[in-house]
Structures are given as structure tokens and as C-alpha cells.
Short mmCIF file of N, CA and C in Angstrom, two decimals:
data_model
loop_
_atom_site.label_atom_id
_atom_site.label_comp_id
_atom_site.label_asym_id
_atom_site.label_seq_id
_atom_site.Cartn_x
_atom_site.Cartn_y
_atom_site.Cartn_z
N UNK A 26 93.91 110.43 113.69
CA UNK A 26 93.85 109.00 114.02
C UNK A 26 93.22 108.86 115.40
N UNK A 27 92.04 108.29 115.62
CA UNK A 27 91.27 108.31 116.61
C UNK A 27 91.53 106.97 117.26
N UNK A 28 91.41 106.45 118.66
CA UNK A 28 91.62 105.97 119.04
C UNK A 28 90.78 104.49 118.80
N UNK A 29 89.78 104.71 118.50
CA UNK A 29 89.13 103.16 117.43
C UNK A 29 89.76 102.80 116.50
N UNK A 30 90.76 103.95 116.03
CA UNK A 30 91.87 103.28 114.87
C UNK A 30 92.48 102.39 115.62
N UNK A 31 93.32 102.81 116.65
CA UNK A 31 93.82 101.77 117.70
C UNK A 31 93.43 100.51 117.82
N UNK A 32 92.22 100.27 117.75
CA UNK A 32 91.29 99.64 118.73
C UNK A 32 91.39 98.64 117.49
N UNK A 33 90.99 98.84 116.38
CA UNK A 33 90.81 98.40 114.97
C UNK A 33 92.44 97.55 114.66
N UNK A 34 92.92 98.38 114.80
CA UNK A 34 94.61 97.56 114.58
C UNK A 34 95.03 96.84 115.63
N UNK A 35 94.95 96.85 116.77
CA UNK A 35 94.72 95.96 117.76
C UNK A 35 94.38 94.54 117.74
N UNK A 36 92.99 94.77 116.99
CA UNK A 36 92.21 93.79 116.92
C UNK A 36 92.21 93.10 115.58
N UNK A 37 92.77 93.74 114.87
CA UNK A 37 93.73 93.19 113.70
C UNK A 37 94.28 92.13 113.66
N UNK A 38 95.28 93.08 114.40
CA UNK A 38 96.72 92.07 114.66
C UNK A 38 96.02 90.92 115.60
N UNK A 39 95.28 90.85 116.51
CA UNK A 39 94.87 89.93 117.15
C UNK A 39 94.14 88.81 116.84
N UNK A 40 93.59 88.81 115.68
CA UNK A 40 93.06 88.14 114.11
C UNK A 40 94.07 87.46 113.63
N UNK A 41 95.52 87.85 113.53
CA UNK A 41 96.53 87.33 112.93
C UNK A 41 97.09 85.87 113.84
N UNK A 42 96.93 86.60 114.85
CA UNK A 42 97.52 85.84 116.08
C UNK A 42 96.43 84.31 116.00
N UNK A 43 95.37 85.30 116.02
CA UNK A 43 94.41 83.74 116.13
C UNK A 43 94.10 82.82 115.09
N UNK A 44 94.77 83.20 114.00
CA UNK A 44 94.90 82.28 112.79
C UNK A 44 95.67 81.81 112.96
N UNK A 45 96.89 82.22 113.30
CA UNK A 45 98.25 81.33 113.29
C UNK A 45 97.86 80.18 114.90
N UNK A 46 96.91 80.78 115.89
CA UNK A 46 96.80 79.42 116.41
C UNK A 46 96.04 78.46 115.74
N UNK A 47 95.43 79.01 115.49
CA UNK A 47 94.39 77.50 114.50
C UNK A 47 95.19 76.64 113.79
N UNK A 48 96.25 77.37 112.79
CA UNK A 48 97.06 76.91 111.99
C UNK A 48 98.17 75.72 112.67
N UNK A 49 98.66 76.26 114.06
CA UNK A 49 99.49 75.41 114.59
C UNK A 49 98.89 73.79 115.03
N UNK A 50 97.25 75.07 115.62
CA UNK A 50 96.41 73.48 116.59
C UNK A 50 96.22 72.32 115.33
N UNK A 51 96.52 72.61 114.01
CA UNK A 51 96.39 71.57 112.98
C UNK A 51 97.59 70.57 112.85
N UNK A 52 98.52 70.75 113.38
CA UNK A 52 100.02 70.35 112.99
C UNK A 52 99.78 69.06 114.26
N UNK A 53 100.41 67.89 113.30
CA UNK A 53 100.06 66.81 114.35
C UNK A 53 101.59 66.68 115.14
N UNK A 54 101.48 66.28 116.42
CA UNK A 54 102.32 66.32 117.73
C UNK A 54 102.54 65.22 117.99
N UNK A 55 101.50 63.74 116.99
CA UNK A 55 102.05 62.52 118.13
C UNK A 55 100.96 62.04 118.97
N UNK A 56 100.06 63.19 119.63
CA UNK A 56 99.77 63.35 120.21
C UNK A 56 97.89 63.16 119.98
N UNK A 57 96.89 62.29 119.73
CA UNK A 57 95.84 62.56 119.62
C UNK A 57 94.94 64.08 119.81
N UNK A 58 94.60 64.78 118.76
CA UNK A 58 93.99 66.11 119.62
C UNK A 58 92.74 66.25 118.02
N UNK A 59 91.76 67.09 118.95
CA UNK A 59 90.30 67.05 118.02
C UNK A 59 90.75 68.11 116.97
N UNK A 60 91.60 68.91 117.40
CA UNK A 60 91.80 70.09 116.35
C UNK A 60 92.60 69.56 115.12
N UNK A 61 93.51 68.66 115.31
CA UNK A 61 93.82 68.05 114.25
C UNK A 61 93.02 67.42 112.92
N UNK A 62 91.48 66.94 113.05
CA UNK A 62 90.70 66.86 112.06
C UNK A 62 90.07 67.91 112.21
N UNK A 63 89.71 69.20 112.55
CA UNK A 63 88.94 69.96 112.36
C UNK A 63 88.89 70.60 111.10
N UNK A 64 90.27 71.17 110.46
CA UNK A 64 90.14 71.30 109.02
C UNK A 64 89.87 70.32 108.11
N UNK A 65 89.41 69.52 108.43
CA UNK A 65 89.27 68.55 107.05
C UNK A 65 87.71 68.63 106.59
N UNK A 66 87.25 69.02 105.45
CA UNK A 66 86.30 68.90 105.33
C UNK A 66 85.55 67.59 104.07
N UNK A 67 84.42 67.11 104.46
CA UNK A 67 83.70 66.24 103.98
C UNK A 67 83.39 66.20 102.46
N UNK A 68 82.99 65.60 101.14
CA UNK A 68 81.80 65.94 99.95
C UNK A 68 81.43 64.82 100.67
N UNK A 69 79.87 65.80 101.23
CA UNK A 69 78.43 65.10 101.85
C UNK A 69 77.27 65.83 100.83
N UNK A 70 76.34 65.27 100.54
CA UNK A 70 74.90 65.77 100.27
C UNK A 70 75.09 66.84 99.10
N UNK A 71 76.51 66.73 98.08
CA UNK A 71 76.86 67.76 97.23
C UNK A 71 77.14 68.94 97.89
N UNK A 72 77.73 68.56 98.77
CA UNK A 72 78.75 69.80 99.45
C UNK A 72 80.00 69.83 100.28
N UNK A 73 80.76 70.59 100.30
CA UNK A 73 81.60 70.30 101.25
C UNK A 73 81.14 70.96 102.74
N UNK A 74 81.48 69.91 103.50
CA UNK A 74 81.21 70.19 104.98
C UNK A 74 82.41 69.99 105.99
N UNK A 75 82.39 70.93 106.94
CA UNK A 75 83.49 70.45 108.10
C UNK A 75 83.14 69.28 108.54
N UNK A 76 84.39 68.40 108.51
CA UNK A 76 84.07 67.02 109.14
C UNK A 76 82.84 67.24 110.67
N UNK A 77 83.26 68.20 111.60
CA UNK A 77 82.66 68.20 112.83
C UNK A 77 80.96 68.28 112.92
N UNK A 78 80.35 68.77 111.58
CA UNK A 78 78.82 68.58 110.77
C UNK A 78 79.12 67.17 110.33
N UNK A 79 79.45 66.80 110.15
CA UNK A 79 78.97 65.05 110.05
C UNK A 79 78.92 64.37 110.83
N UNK A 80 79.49 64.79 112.06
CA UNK A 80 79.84 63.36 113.21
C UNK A 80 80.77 63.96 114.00
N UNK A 81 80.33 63.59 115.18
CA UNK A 81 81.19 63.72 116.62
C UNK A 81 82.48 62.83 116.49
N UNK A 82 83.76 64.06 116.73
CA UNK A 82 85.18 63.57 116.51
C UNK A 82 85.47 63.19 118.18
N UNK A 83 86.34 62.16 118.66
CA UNK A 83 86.66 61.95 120.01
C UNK A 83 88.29 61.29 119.92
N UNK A 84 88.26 61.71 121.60
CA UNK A 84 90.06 60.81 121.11
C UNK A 84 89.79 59.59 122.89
N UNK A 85 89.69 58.23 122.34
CA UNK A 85 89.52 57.74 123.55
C UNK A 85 90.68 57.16 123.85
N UNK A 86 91.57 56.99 122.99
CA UNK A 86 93.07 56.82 123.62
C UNK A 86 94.23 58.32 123.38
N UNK A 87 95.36 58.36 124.04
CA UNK A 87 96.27 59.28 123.43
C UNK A 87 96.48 59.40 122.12
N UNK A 88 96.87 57.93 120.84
CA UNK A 88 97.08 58.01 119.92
C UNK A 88 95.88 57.54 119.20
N UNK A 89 94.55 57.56 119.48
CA UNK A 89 93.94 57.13 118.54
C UNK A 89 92.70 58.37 118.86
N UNK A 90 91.85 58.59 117.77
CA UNK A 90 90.66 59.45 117.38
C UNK A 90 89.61 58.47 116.43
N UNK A 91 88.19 59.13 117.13
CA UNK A 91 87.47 58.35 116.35
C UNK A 91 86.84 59.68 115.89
N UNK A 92 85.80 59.17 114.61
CA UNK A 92 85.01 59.83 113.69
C UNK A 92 83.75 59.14 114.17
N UNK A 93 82.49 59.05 115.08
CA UNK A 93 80.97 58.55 114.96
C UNK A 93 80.27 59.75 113.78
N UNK A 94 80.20 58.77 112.65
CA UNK A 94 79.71 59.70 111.57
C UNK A 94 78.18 59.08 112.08
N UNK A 95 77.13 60.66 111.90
CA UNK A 95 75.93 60.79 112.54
C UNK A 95 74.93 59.70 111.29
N UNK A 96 75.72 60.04 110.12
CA UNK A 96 74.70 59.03 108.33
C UNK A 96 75.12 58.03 108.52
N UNK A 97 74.83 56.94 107.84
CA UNK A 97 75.49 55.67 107.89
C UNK A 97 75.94 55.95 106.26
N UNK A 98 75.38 57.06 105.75
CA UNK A 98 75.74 56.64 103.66
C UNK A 98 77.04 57.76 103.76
N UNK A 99 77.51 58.25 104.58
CA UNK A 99 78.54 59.53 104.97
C UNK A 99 79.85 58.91 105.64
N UNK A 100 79.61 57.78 105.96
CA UNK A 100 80.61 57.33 106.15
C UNK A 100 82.31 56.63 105.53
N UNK A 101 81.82 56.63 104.09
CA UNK A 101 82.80 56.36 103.17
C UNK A 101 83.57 57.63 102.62
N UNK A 102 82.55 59.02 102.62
CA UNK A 102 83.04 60.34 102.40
C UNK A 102 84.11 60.25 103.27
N UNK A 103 83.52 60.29 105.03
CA UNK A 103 84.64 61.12 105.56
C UNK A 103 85.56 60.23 106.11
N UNK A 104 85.62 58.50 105.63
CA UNK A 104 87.20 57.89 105.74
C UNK A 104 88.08 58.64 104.81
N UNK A 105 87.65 58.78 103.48
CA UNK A 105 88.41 59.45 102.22
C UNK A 105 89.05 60.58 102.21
N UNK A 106 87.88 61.43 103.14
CA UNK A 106 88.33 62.73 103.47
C UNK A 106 89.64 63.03 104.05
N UNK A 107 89.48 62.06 105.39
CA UNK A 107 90.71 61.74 106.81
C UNK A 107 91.74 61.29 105.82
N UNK A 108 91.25 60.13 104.56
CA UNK A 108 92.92 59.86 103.76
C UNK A 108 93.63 60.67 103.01
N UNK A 109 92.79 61.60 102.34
CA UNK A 109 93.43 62.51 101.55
C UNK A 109 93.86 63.71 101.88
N UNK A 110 93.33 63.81 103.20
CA UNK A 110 94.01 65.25 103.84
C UNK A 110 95.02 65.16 103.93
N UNK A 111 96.12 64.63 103.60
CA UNK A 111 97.25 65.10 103.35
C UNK A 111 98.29 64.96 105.37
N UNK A 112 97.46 64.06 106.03
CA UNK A 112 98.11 64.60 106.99
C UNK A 112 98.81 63.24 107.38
N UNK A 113 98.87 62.19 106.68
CA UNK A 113 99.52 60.76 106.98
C UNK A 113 98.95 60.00 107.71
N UNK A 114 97.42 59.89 107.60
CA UNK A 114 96.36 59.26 108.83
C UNK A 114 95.47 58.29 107.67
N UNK A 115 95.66 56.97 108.38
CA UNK A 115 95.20 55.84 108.00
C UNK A 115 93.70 54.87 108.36
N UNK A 116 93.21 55.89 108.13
CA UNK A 116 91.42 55.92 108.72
C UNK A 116 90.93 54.33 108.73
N UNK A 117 90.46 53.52 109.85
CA UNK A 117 89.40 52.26 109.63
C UNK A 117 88.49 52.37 109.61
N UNK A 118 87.31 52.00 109.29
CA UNK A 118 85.71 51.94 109.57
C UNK A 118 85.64 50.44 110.13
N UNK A 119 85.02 51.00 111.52
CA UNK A 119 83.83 49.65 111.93
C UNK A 119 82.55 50.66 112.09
N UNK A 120 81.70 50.39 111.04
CA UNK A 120 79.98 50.31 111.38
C UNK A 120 80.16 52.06 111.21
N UNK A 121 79.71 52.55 111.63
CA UNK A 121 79.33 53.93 111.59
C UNK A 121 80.48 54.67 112.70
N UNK A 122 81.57 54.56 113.23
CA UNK A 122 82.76 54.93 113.65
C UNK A 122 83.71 54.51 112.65
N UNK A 123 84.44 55.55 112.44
CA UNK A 123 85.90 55.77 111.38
C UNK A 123 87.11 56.05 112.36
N UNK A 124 87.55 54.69 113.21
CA UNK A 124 89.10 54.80 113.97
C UNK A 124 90.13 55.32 113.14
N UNK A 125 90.96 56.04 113.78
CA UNK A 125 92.28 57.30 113.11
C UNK A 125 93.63 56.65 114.09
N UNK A 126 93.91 56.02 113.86
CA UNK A 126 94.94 55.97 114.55
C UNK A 126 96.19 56.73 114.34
N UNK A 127 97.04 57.01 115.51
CA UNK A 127 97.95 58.36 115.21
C UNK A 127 99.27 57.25 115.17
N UNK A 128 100.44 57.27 114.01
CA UNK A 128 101.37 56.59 113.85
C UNK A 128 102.03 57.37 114.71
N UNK A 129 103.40 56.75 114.79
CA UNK A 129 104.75 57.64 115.52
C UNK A 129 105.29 58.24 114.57
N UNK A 130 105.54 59.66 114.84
CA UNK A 130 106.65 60.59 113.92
C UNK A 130 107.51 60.13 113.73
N UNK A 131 108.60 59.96 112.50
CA UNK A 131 109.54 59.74 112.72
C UNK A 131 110.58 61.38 112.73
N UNK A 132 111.99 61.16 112.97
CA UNK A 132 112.43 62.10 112.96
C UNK A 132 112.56 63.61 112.05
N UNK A 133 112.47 62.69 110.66
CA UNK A 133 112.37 63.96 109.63
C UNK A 133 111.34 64.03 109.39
N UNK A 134 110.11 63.60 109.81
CA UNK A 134 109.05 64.23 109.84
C UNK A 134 108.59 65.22 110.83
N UNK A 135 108.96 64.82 111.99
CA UNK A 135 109.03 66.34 113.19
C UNK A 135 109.70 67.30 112.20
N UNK A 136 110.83 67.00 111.68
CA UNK A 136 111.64 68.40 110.96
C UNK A 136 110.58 69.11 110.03
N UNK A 137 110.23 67.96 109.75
CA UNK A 137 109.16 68.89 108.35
C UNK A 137 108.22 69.40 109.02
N UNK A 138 107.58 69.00 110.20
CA UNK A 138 106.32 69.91 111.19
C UNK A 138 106.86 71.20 111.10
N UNK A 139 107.83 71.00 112.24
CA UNK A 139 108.70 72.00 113.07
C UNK A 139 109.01 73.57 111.67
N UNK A 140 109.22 73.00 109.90
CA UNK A 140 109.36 74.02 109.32
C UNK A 140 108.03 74.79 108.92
N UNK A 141 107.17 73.52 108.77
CA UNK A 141 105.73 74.67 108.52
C UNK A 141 105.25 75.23 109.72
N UNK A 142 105.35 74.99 110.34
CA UNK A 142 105.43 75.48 111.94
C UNK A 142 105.74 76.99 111.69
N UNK A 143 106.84 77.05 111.73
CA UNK A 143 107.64 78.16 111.15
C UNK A 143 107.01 79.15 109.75
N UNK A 144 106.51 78.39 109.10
CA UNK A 144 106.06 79.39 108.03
C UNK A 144 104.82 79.78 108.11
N UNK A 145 104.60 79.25 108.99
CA UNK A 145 102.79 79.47 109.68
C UNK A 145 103.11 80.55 110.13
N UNK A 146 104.12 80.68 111.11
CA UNK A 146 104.40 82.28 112.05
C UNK A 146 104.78 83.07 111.59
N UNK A 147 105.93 82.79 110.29
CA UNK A 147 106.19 84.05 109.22
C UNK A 147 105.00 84.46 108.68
N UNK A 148 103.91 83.97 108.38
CA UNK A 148 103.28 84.36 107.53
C UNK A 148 102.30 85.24 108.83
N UNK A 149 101.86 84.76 110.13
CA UNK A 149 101.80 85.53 110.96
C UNK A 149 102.26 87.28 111.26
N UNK A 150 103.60 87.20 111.14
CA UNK A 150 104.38 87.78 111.28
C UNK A 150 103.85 89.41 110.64
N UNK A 151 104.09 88.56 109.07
CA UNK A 151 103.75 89.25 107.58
C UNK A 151 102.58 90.03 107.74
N UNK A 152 101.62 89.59 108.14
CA UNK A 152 100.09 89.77 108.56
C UNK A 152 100.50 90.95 109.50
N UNK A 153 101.35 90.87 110.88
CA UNK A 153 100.79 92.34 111.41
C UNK A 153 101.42 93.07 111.08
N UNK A 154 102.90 92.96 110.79
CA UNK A 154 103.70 94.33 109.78
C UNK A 154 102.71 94.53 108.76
N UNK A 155 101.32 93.93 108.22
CA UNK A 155 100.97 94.92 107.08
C UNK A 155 99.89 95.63 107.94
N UNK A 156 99.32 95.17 109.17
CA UNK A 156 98.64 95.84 109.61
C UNK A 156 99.29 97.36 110.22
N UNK A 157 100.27 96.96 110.61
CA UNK A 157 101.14 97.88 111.83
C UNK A 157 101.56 99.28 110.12
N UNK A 158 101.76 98.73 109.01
CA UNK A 158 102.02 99.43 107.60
C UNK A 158 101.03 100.07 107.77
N UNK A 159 99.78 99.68 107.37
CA UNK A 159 98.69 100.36 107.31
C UNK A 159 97.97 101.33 107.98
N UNK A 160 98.25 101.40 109.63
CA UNK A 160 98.04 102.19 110.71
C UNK A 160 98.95 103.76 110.36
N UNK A 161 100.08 103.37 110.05
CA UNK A 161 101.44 104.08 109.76
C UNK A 161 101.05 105.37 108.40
N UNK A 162 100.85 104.25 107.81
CA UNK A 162 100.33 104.84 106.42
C UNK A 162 99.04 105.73 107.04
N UNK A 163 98.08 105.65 107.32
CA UNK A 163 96.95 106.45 107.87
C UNK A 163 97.13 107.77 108.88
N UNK A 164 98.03 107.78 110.01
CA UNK A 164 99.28 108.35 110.19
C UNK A 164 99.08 109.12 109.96
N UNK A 165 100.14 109.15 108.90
CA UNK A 165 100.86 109.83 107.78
C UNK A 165 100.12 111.03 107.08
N UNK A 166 98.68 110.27 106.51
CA UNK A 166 97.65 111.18 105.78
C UNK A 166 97.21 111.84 106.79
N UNK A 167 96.99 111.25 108.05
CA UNK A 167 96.38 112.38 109.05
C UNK A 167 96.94 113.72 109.60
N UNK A 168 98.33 113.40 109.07
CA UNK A 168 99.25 114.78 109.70
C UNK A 168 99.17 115.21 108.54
N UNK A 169 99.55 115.11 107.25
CA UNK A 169 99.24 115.93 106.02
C UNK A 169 97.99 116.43 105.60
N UNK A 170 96.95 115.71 106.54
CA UNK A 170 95.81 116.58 105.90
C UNK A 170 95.37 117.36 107.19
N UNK A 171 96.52 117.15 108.20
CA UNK A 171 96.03 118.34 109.52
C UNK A 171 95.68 117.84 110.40
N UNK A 172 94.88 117.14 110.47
CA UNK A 172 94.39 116.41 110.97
C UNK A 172 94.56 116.31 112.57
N UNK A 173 95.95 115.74 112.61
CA UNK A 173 96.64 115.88 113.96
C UNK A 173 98.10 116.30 113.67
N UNK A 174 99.22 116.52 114.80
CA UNK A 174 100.11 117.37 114.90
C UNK A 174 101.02 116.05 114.61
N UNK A 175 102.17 116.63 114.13
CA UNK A 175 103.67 115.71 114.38
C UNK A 175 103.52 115.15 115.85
N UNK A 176 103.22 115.91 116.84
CA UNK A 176 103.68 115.30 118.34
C UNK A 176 102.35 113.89 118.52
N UNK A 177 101.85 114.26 117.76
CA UNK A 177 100.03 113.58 117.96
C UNK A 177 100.79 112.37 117.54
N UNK A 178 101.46 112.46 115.91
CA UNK A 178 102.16 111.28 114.85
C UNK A 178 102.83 110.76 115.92
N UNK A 179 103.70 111.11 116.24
CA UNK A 179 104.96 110.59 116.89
C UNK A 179 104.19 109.62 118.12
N UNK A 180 103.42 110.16 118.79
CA UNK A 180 103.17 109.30 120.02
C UNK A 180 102.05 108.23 119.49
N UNK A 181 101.25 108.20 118.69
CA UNK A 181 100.46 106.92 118.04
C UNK A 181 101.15 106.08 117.65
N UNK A 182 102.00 106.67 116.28
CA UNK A 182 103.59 105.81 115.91
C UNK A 182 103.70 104.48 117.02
N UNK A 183 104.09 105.56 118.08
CA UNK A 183 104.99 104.77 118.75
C UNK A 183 104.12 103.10 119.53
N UNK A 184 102.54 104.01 119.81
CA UNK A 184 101.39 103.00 120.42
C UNK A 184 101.71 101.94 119.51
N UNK A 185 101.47 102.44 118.25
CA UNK A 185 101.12 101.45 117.41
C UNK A 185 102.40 100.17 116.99
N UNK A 186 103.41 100.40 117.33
CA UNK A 186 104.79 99.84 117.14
C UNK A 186 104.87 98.94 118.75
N UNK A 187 104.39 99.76 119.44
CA UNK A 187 103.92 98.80 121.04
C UNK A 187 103.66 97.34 120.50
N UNK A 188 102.32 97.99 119.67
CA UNK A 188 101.29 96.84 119.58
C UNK A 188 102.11 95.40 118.84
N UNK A 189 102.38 96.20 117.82
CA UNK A 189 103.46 95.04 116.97
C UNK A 189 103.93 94.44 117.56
N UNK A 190 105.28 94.86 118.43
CA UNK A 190 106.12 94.13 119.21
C UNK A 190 105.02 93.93 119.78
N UNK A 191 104.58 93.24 120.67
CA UNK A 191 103.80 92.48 121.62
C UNK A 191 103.20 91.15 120.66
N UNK A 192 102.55 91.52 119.57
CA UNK A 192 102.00 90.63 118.70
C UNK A 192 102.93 89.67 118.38
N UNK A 193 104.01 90.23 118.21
CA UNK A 193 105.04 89.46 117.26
C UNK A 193 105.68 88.78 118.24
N UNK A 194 105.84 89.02 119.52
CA UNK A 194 106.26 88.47 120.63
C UNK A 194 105.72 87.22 120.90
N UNK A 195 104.12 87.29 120.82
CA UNK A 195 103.01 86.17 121.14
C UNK A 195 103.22 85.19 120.31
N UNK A 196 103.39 85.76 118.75
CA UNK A 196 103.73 84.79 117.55
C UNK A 196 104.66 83.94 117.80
N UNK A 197 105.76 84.62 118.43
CA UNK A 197 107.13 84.07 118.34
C UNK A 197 106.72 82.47 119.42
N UNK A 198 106.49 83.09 120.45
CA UNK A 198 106.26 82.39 121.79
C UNK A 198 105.19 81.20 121.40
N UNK A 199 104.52 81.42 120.82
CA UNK A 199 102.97 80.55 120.12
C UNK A 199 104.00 79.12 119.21
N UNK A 200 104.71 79.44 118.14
CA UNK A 200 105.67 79.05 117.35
C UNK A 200 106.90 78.67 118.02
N UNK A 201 107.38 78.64 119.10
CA UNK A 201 108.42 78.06 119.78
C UNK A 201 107.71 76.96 120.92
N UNK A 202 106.56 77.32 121.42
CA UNK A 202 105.64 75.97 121.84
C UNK A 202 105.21 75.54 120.76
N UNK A 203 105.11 75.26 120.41
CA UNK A 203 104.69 74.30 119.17
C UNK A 203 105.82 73.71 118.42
N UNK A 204 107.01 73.92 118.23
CA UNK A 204 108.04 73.45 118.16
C UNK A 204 108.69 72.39 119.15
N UNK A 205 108.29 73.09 120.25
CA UNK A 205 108.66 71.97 121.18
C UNK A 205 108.29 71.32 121.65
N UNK A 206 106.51 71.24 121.20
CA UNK A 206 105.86 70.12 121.30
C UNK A 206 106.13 69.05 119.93
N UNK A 207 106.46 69.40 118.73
CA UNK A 207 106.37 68.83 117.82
C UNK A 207 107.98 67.58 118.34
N UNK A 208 108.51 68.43 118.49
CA UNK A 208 109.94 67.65 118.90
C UNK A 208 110.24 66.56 119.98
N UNK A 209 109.26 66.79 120.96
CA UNK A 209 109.17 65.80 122.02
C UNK A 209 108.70 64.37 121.53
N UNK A 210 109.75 63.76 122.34
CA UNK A 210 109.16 61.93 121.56
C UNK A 210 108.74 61.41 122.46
#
């Protein structure tokens, strides 16, 4: 196990990490933010497109976001888009801007953030134990096929179990801000 294996699982797990931020920066807070429409994507021109290819997203108040869709014939796509995403946002059109205004959470709806929140980071979680598995597993074959020594195993092992905990640490920490942003009124 060479040390680009390292490097490789490292950067793995660090892949994991940065999905689960994307995943969180989607979860609405209350709070106007551009990452919140960034997953939503458009049917423009017989395709689907990230909203951010159609039109410059902005937030000129705290609770409100606009859409300046760049087409004027694209503009009915991506109100539809903003309604059906699933995220409780009640899109207006004036003229070639699509206003988003951000309602107030109510309480059991923070709860319901706050749990996918949570399953965003389990699934985080899941992600580097299979990486941190897989390092392990490789390991394993490397001392059975000679490769390197038990003492060689033992001290990568251990790098590599570093790495985890640290990852899983970030997760945790990533997922407890975001909780407590979701919760703030």
C-alpha cells in the first residue's frame, strides 16, 4: 500500500465531505442564499439545464431571491421549475425576473430540515466507512500477497482510521451547523 493509496482515500473521503456540503448548502434556513436554487434544474431548448445557465440568480433582500432569466420564452420553464422543486417556494414573474420569496419556517418544518439534515450526514458518514473499508480491504491483500509486513499493516491501518475519524468529525461538525442554523428563528 503505497502512499498515493493514502493520498487516494484521503481524497475520497474528502469528496464525501464535499457532497454532504452541497447537500446541506440546499436545505433552506429562512434565510435567502443562491445555493438554495442551485439544484434546481430547468426543461429549456429540450433539455434539462441548471437553473444558473438560464439566468443570473440574486438575493436583493434577506428573504427574497430573484431569477433574471437571460430568454424571455424561458421564463415560464424556470417559474415551474422553482414550483416543483419540491422546496415550498412560491415563484412571481414580472417581465423577465422570476421573484422567490422566502416564507417563514414554521416549527415542524425546521424539524423536518433539521432530519434530512441528518440523513444527509449519515449518508456522509456511510460514504467514508466504505472508503476507510476499502483502504482496509487493500491492506489486507497487500500483506497476503507480501507485499508489505504486518508492522507496515498495522501502521497504515492505523493512518487510515486517522483519516476517518477526522472526516467523520468534519461531517459531524458540518451537520450540527446546519442544524443550528436551521433552528434559529
Amino acid at each position: 500500500m503505497a502512499k498515493a493509496d493514502l493520498d487516494d482515500i484521503s481524497r475520497r473521503m474528502a469528496g464525501a465531505l464535499e457532497s454532504l456540503r452541497k447537500d446541506l448548502a440546499g436545505l433552506r434556513t429562512g434565510r435567502a442564499s443562491i445555493s438554495l436554487l442551485e439544484p434546481i434544474t430547468v426543461d429549456v431548448y429540450g433539455a434539462q439545464m441548471p437553473l444558473n445557465q438560464v439566468g443570473t440568480i440574486g438575493v436583493p433582500e434577506p428573504r427574497m431571491l430573484t431569477v433574471t432569466v437571460w430568454d424571455r420564452s424561458a421564463v415560464k420553464s424556470v417559474e415551474k421549475a422553482i414550483r416543483d422543486s419540491g422546496l415550498g417556494l412560491n415563484p412571481q414573474t414580472e417581465g423577465q425576473t422570476v421573484r422567490v420569496p422566502l416564507p417563514e419556517l414554521s416549527e415542524e418544518r425546521r424539524r423536518e430540515l433539521t432530519k434530512v439534515a441528518g440523513k444527509y450526514a449519515e449518508a456522509a458518514r456511510v460514504a467514508v466507512r466504505n472508503v476507510r473499508r476499502d483502504g482496509m480491504d487493500a491492506l489486507k491483500r497487500a500483506e497476503k500477497d507480501h507485499e508489505i509486513s504486518e508492522d507496515e499493516h498495522k501502521r497504515l491501518a492505523d493512518k487510515i482510521q486517522g483519516l476517518t475519524d477526522g472526516r467523520i468529525r468534519e461531517i459531524d461538525e458540518a451537520a450540527a451547523q446546519k442544524e443550528k442554523e436551521i433552528l434559529q428563528v
